[in-house]
Amino acid sequence: MAVDFYRHSLGEDEKKAVAAVLDSLFLTTGQRVYEFEKAFEGYLGLPAVVCTAHCTASLHIAMLAAGISPGDEVVTTPLTFLSSANCVLYAGGTPVFADVDPATANIDPAAVEAAITPRTKAIVAVDLYGLLADMNALRAIADRRGLVLVEDAAHCVEGRRDGYGPGHLADFGCFSFYATKNLTCGEGGAVTARDGTKKGLLRQLSTHGMSKNAADRYAGKYQHWDMERLGYKYNLSDLNASVLLCQLPKLAERLARREAISRRYEAAFRAMPGVSFPRVPAGAVSARHLFTIWVDPARRDAILAAIQARGVGVTVNYRAVHLMKYYVERFGFSRGMFPVAERIGDSTISIPLWPAMTDAAVDEVIAAVHAAVAGSL
Ligand SMILES: Cc1ncc(COP(=O)(O)O)c(C=O)c1O
């Protein structure tokens, strides 16, 4: 039985929503985007959501809103997708990595504290795999050291930790609606602020710094607009937003299925020699975006290939960013600098996790992992 790494759950509702936008006059950023922003503000419990083209754009905007410029350092995790560090480079800043907690794989607040220098201006925390970073601890550090706290919540729309949700403790939160995300429109994103007065700034940074965007310009009669700051072309279209709007009411049910699948995996792998997995701390609700297993780093690639050979889709989230060619050549990073992130990056295999997976498909994944790790494939 083949099991795809990921299959989306979009269907008739989304098709109808897109068709309705196609039948309307307005395709770009307009009423559907504004409706989704309002609904997402309500869902998250935050005063400001601005939709963007993707989470990478959100992170770039967050860096600009944080005032990052050449000479500034930004502390982030090496165990993440490239965007969390590349956004610092886009703004002309210098990424500084801090190692991760070996149990959760999220950035370790003590390592963040140790990485702070007089040039540090911000922290980019990542809610890896769906578990919120330890935002309470990071907020305390940011407040004590006068830093801007940015949260890369690309993996975490539905999570909770210590009573807070994604974006609650961050100055700016960054969300992804990429094709494989729990909430998706193929490509899309959002940037949030816990200070509602920042919404206008975030909007302008995503629309060339224009004083009016397309919908404002269309409403009523033509009015001249101005460019008030340097911004980027990072807005989302009504076509995409219409797809997102359909999914908000379905997130809770889909999370319940993700949780059930994850628990089935955990029960199986707890009993399987040679396999471990990241821990979700007691009381935390993970968005269960990705399920990753950790295997012997020396055998990871062989095990990955064997699982794939049996027809089960896998990927790696992530190999440590500081060991990517560009980072090594530009900054001189080397092995041994962030040993926990390196070990996890060398051990990781992400296995299928999507709400429509059947129990039989989950069992097939477990059997494939068992056979691959036991060397019998
Ligand atoms: C942790 C993390 N941050 C940022 C991104 C970038 O998201 P996007 O593809 O929407 O730019 C991703 C995408 O996979 C991600 O996993």
Coordinates of C-alpha atoms and ligand atoms in Angstrom, one line a residue:
M1 CA 0.0 0.0 0.0
A2 CA 1.5 3.4 -1.1
V3 CA 1.1 6.3 1.3
D4 CA 1.7 9.8 0.1
F5 CA 3.7 12.1 2.3
Y6 CA 0.9 14.7 2.1
R7 CA -2.6 15.1 0.7
H8 CA -4.6 18.2 1.2
S9 CA -8.2 18.1 2.4
L10 CA -9.6 20.8 0.1
G11 CA -12.8 20.0 -1.7
E12 CA -16.2 21.2 -3.0
D13 CA -16.4 24.1 -0.5
E14 CA -13.1 25.5 -1.7
K15 CA -14.0 25.0 -5.4
K16 CA -17.2 26.9 -4.9
A17 CA -15.5 29.7 -3.0
V18 CA -12.9 30.1 -5.8
A19 CA -15.6 30.0 -8.4
A20 CA -17.5 32.8 -6.6
V21 CA -14.4 35.0 -6.7
L22 CA -13.9 34.2 -10.4
D23 CA -17.5 35.3 -11.0
S24 CA -16.9 38.6 -9.2
L25 CA -15.1 41.8 -10.4
F26 CA -12.3 41.6 -8.0
L27 CA -9.4 39.1 -8.0
T28 CA -6.6 40.7 -6.1
T29 CA -6.5 41.9 -2.4
G30 CA -10.1 42.8 -1.6
Q31 CA -13.1 41.9 0.5
R32 CA -12.2 38.1 0.8
V33 CA -8.8 39.0 2.1
Y34 CA -10.2 41.5 4.6
E35 CA -12.9 39.0 5.7
F36 CA -10.2 36.4 6.2
E37 CA -8.0 38.8 8.2
K38 CA -10.9 39.6 10.5
A39 CA -11.8 35.9 10.9
F40 CA -8.2 35.0 11.6
E41 CA -7.8 37.8 14.1
G42 CA -10.8 36.3 15.9
Y43 CA -9.5 32.8 15.6
L44 CA -6.1 33.7 17.0
G45 CA -7.3 36.3 19.5
L46 CA -5.0 39.1 18.1
P47 CA -5.8 42.6 17.0
A48 CA -3.9 42.7 13.7
V49 CA -3.6 40.3 10.9
V50 CA -2.3 41.2 7.4
C51 CA -2.3 38.6 4.7
T52 CA 0.9 38.2 2.6
A53 CA 2.1 36.2 -0.3
H54 CA 3.9 33.7 1.9
C55 CA 5.5 33.3 5.3
T56 CA 8.9 34.2 4.0
A57 CA 7.3 37.6 3.1
S58 CA 5.8 37.9 6.5
L59 CA 9.2 37.2 8.1
H60 CA 10.8 39.8 5.9
I61 CA 8.2 42.4 6.8
A62 CA 8.6 41.5 10.5
M63 CA 12.3 42.2 10.2
L64 CA 11.6 45.6 8.6
A65 CA 9.0 46.4 11.2
A66 CA 11.5 45.4 13.9
G67 CA 13.9 47.9 12.4
I68 CA 16.6 45.4 11.5
S69 CA 19.3 47.0 9.4
P70 CA 23.0 46.3 8.6
G71 CA 25.0 45.7 11.8
D72 CA 22.1 44.3 13.7
E73 CA 22.2 40.7 15.0
V74 CA 19.1 38.5 15.2
V75 CA 19.1 35.3 17.2
T76 CA 17.3 32.3 15.7
T77 CA 17.3 28.5 15.6
P78 CA 19.5 26.5 13.2
L79 CA 16.8 23.8 13.1
T80 CA 14.2 25.4 10.8
F81 CA 13.4 26.1 7.3
L82 CA 15.7 28.6 5.5
S83 CA 13.2 31.5 5.8
S84 CA 13.6 32.0 9.5
A85 CA 17.3 32.9 9.0
N86 CA 17.2 34.2 5.4
C87 CA 14.8 37.0 6.4
V88 CA 17.5 38.5 8.6
L89 CA 19.8 38.6 5.6
Y90 CA 17.1 40.2 3.4
A91 CA 17.0 43.1 5.9
G92 CA 20.8 43.4 6.0
G93 CA 21.1 41.9 9.4
T94 CA 23.3 39.1 10.7
P95 CA 21.7 35.8 11.8
V96 CA 23.2 34.4 15.0
F97 CA 22.2 30.8 15.8
A98 CA 21.3 29.4 19.3
D99 CA 21.1 25.7 19.8
V100 CA 17.9 23.8 20.5
D101 CA 16.3 21.8 23.3
P102 CA 17.1 18.1 22.8
A103 CA 13.6 17.0 23.9
T104 CA 11.4 19.3 21.8
A105 CA 13.9 20.5 19.1
N106 CA 12.7 24.1 19.7
I107 CA 15.1 26.9 20.4
D108 CA 16.6 26.7 23.9
P109 CA 16.0 30.0 25.8
A110 CA 19.2 29.6 27.8
A111 CA 21.2 29.3 24.5
V112 CA 19.4 32.5 23.2
E113 CA 20.4 34.4 26.3
A114 CA 24.0 33.2 25.8
A115 CA 24.0 34.4 22.2
I116 CA 22.9 38.0 22.9
T117 CA 25.5 40.7 22.3
P118 CA 25.3 44.5 22.4
R119 CA 24.4 44.3 18.6
T120 CA 21.4 41.9 19.1
K121 CA 18.1 43.6 18.1
A122 CA 15.6 40.7 17.8
I123 CA 14.9 37.0 18.3
V124 CA 13.1 34.8 15.7
A125 CA 11.6 31.8 17.5
V126 CA 10.1 29.0 15.5
D127 CA 7.1 26.8 16.6
L128 CA 8.7 23.7 15.2
Y129 CA 6.5 20.8 14.0
G130 CA 3.5 22.6 15.6
L131 CA 4.7 23.0 19.2
L132 CA 5.0 26.6 20.3
A133 CA 8.5 27.6 21.2
D134 CA 8.9 28.5 24.9
M135 CA 7.5 31.9 24.3
N136 CA 7.1 32.8 28.0
A137 CA 10.8 32.4 28.6
L138 CA 11.7 34.1 25.3
R139 CA 9.3 37.0 26.1
A140 CA 11.0 37.5 29.4
I141 CA 14.4 37.6 27.8
A142 CA 13.2 40.0 25.1
D143 CA 11.7 42.3 27.7
R144 CA 14.8 42.2 29.9
R145 CA 17.2 42.8 27.0
G146 CA 15.1 45.3 25.1
L147 CA 14.7 43.0 22.0
V148 CA 11.9 42.5 19.4
L149 CA 10.4 39.0 19.6
V150 CA 9.3 37.5 16.2
E151 CA 7.5 34.2 16.1
D152 CA 7.8 32.0 13.0
A153 CA 4.5 30.2 13.4
A154 CA 4.5 28.6 10.0
H155 CA 3.9 25.2 11.6
C156 CA 1.4 26.4 14.3
V157 CA -2.0 27.8 13.8
E158 CA -3.9 25.7 16.3
G159 CA -1.3 25.2 19.1
R160 CA -1.4 26.4 22.8
R161 CA 1.2 26.5 25.4
D162 CA 1.0 27.8 29.0
G163 CA -2.3 29.3 28.1
Y164 CA -1.2 31.3 25.1
G165 CA -1.5 30.8 21.3
P166 CA 0.7 31.6 18.4
G167 CA 1.4 35.3 18.1
H168 CA 0.2 36.1 21.6
L169 CA 3.6 36.9 23.1
A170 CA 5.4 37.9 19.9
D171 CA 5.7 41.4 18.7
F172 CA 5.2 40.0 15.2
G173 CA 3.9 36.5 14.3
C174 CA 4.4 35.0 10.9
F175 CA 2.1 32.3 9.4
S176 CA 2.4 30.1 6.3
F177 CA -0.5 28.9 4.1
Y178 CA 1.9 26.9 1.9
A179 CA 0.6 23.7 0.1
T180 CA 1.4 21.3 2.9
K181 CA 0.4 23.5 5.9
N182 CA -2.6 22.7 8.2
L183 CA -4.3 25.8 6.8
T184 CA -3.5 26.2 3.1
C185 CA -4.2 28.0 -0.1
G186 CA -1.2 26.6 -2.1
E187 CA 0.9 29.7 -1.4
G188 CA 0.0 32.3 1.1
G189 CA 0.9 33.8 4.5
A190 CA 0.0 36.3 7.2
V191 CA 1.9 38.6 9.6
T192 CA 0.4 39.5 12.9
A193 CA 1.1 42.1 15.6
R194 CA 0.0 42.0 19.2
D195 CA -0.1 45.8 19.1
G196 CA -3.0 46.7 16.8
T197 CA -1.6 50.0 15.9
K198 CA 1.1 48.2 13.8
K199 CA -1.5 47.0 11.2
G200 CA -1.1 49.9 8.9
L201 CA 2.7 49.6 8.9
L202 CA 2.5 45.9 8.1
R203 CA 0.0 46.6 5.3
Q204 CA 2.2 49.2 3.8
L205 CA 5.3 47.0 4.0
S206 CA 3.4 44.4 2.0
T207 CA 2.1 46.8 -0.7
H208 CA 5.0 49.0 -1.9
G209 CA 4.4 51.5 0.9
M210 CA 1.4 52.8 -0.9
S211 CA -1.1 55.0 0.9
K212 CA -4.0 53.1 -0.8
N213 CA -4.1 49.6 -2.0
A214 CA -6.1 48.3 -5.0
A215 CA -9.4 47.8 -3.1
D216 CA -9.3 51.3 -1.6
R217 CA -8.4 52.7 -5.0
Y218 CA -11.3 51.0 -6.6
A219 CA -13.9 51.9 -4.0
G220 CA -15.7 55.1 -5.1
K221 CA -13.9 57.5 -7.4
Y222 CA -10.3 57.6 -8.3
Q223 CA -8.0 59.3 -5.8
H224 CA -4.3 59.9 -6.0
W225 CA -2.1 57.8 -3.8
D226 CA 1.4 58.3 -2.5
M227 CA 4.3 56.1 -1.6
E228 CA 5.1 56.7 2.1
R229 CA 7.9 54.1 2.7
L230 CA 9.8 51.4 0.9
G231 CA 7.5 48.4 0.8
Y232 CA 7.3 45.2 -1.2
K233 CA 4.8 43.4 -3.4
Y234 CA 3.7 40.8 -0.9
N235 CA -0.1 41.0 -0.9
L236 CA -2.4 38.0 -1.1
S237 CA -5.3 37.6 -3.6
D238 CA -9.0 37.2 -3.0
L239 CA -8.8 33.8 -4.8
N240 CA -6.4 32.5 -2.1
A241 CA -8.2 34.1 0.8
S242 CA -11.5 32.5 -0.3
V243 CA -9.9 29.1 0.1
L244 CA -8.6 30.0 3.5
L245 CA -12.0 31.2 4.7
C246 CA -13.6 27.8 4.1
Q247 CA -11.1 26.0 6.3
L248 CA -11.2 28.0 9.6
P249 CA -14.3 26.2 10.9
K250 CA -12.7 22.8 10.0
L251 CA -9.4 23.2 11.8
A252 CA -10.5 21.8 15.2
E253 CA -11.8 18.5 13.7
R254 CA -8.7 18.1 11.5
L255 CA -6.5 18.8 14.5
A256 CA -8.3 16.0 16.4
R257 CA -7.5 13.6 13.6
R258 CA -3.8 14.8 13.4
E259 CA -3.6 14.3 17.2
A260 CA -5.1 10.7 17.0
I261 CA -2.6 9.8 14.2
S262 CA 0.3 11.3 16.1
R263 CA -0.7 9.3 19.3
R264 CA -0.9 6.1 17.3
Y265 CA 2.6 6.8 15.9
E266 CA 3.9 7.6 19.4
A267 CA 2.6 4.4 20.9
A268 CA 4.1 2.4 18.1
F269 CA 7.5 4.1 18.2
R270 CA 7.8 4.1 22.0
A271 CA 8.0 0.4 21.7
M272 CA 10.3 0.3 18.7
P273 CA 14.1 0.0 19.3
G274 CA 16.1 2.5 17.3
V275 CA 13.3 5.1 17.0
S276 CA 12.6 8.2 19.1
F277 CA 10.7 11.3 18.5
P278 CA 10.3 14.9 19.8
R279 CA 8.3 15.4 23.0
V280 CA 5.2 17.5 23.4
P281 CA 5.4 18.9 26.9
A282 CA 2.5 18.0 29.2
G283 CA -0.3 20.6 29.0
A284 CA 0.8 21.9 25.6
V285 CA -1.4 21.5 22.5
S286 CA 0.7 20.9 19.4
A287 CA -0.7 21.8 16.1
R288 CA 0.7 18.4 15.0
H289 CA 1.9 19.9 11.7
L290 CA 4.7 17.4 11.2
F291 CA 5.6 14.0 12.7
T292 CA 9.3 13.4 12.7
I293 CA 11.1 10.3 13.9
W294 CA 14.7 10.3 15.0
V295 CA 16.9 7.4 14.0
D296 CA 20.7 6.5 14.1
P297 CA 22.3 9.4 12.1
A298 CA 24.7 6.9 10.5
R299 CA 21.8 5.0 9.1
R300 CA 19.3 7.8 8.5
D301 CA 19.7 8.1 4.7
A302 CA 19.5 4.3 4.3
I303 CA 16.4 4.1 6.5
L304 CA 14.8 7.0 4.6
A305 CA 15.5 5.3 1.3
A306 CA 14.1 2.0 2.5
I307 CA 10.8 3.6 3.7
Q308 CA 10.4 5.3 0.4
A309 CA 11.2 2.1 -1.5
R310 CA 8.2 0.6 0.2
G311 CA 6.0 3.3 -1.2
V312 CA 5.7 5.6 1.8
G313 CA 6.5 9.3 1.3
V314 CA 9.0 10.9 3.6
T315 CA 11.0 14.1 3.8
V316 CA 13.5 15.7 6.2
N317 CA 12.5 18.7 8.3
Y318 CA 15.2 19.9 8.7
R319 CA 19.0 19.6 8.2
A320 CA 20.6 22.4 10.2
V321 CA 20.6 25.8 8.4
H322 CA 24.1 26.8 9.5
L323 CA 25.6 23.8 7.6
M324 CA 24.0 24.8 4.3
K325 CA 26.7 25.7 1.7
Y326 CA 25.8 29.4 1.6
Y327 CA 26.0 29.8 5.4
V328 CA 29.2 27.9 5.7
E329 CA 30.9 29.9 2.9
R330 CA 29.6 33.3 4.0
F331 CA 29.8 33.0 7.8
G332 CA 32.3 30.2 8.3
F333 CA 30.0 28.0 10.3
S334 CA 31.2 24.4 10.9
R335 CA 30.1 21.2 12.4
G336 CA 30.2 21.1 16.2
M337 CA 29.0 24.7 16.7
F338 CA 25.3 23.7 17.4
P339 CA 25.6 20.0 18.3
V340 CA 22.0 19.3 19.3
A341 CA 20.5 20.9 16.2
E342 CA 23.2 19.0 14.1
R343 CA 22.4 15.7 15.7
I344 CA 18.6 16.1 15.3
G345 CA 19.1 17.3 11.7
D346 CA 21.2 14.2 11.0
S347 CA 18.6 11.9 12.6
T348 CA 15.3 13.2 11.4
I349 CA 12.8 11.6 9.0
S350 CA 9.3 13.2 8.6
I351 CA 6.6 10.7 8.0
P352 CA 3.1 11.1 6.5
L353 CA 0.6 13.1 8.7
W354 CA -2.6 14.4 7.1
P355 CA -6.2 14.4 8.4
A356 CA -7.6 12.1 5.7
M357 CA -5.1 9.3 6.4
T358 CA -6.9 6.0 7.2
D359 CA -5.8 3.9 10.2
A360 CA -4.6 1.3 7.6
A361 CA -2.3 3.9 6.0
V362 CA -1.0 4.9 9.5
D363 CA -0.3 1.2 10.2
E364 CA 1.5 0.8 6.8
V365 CA 3.8 3.8 7.7
I366 CA 4.5 2.2 11.1
A367 CA 5.3 -1.2 9.4
A368 CA 7.5 0.5 6.8
V369 CA 9.5 2.3 9.6
H370 CA 9.8 -0.9 11.6
A371 CA 11.1 -2.9 8.6
A372 CA 13.5 -0.1 7.5
V373 CA 14.9 0.4 11.0
A374 CA 15.2 -3.4 11.5
G375 CA 17.1 -3.6 8.2
S376 CA 14.6 -6.1 6.7
L377 CA 13.6 -4.1 3.7
Ligands
LIG1 C1 9.4 27.0 9.8 C2 9.1 27.6 8.5 N1 9.2 28.9 8.4 C3 8.9 29.6 7.2 C4 8.5 28.9 6.2 C5 8.2 29.6 4.9 O1 6.9 29.5 4.5 P1 6.5 30.0 3.0 O2 6.7 28.8 2.1 O3 5.0 30.3 3.2 O4 7.2 31.2 2.7 C6 8.3 27.5 6.2 C7 7.8 26.8 5.1 O5 7.8 25.6 4.9 C8 8.6 26.8 7.5 O6 8.5 25.5 7.6

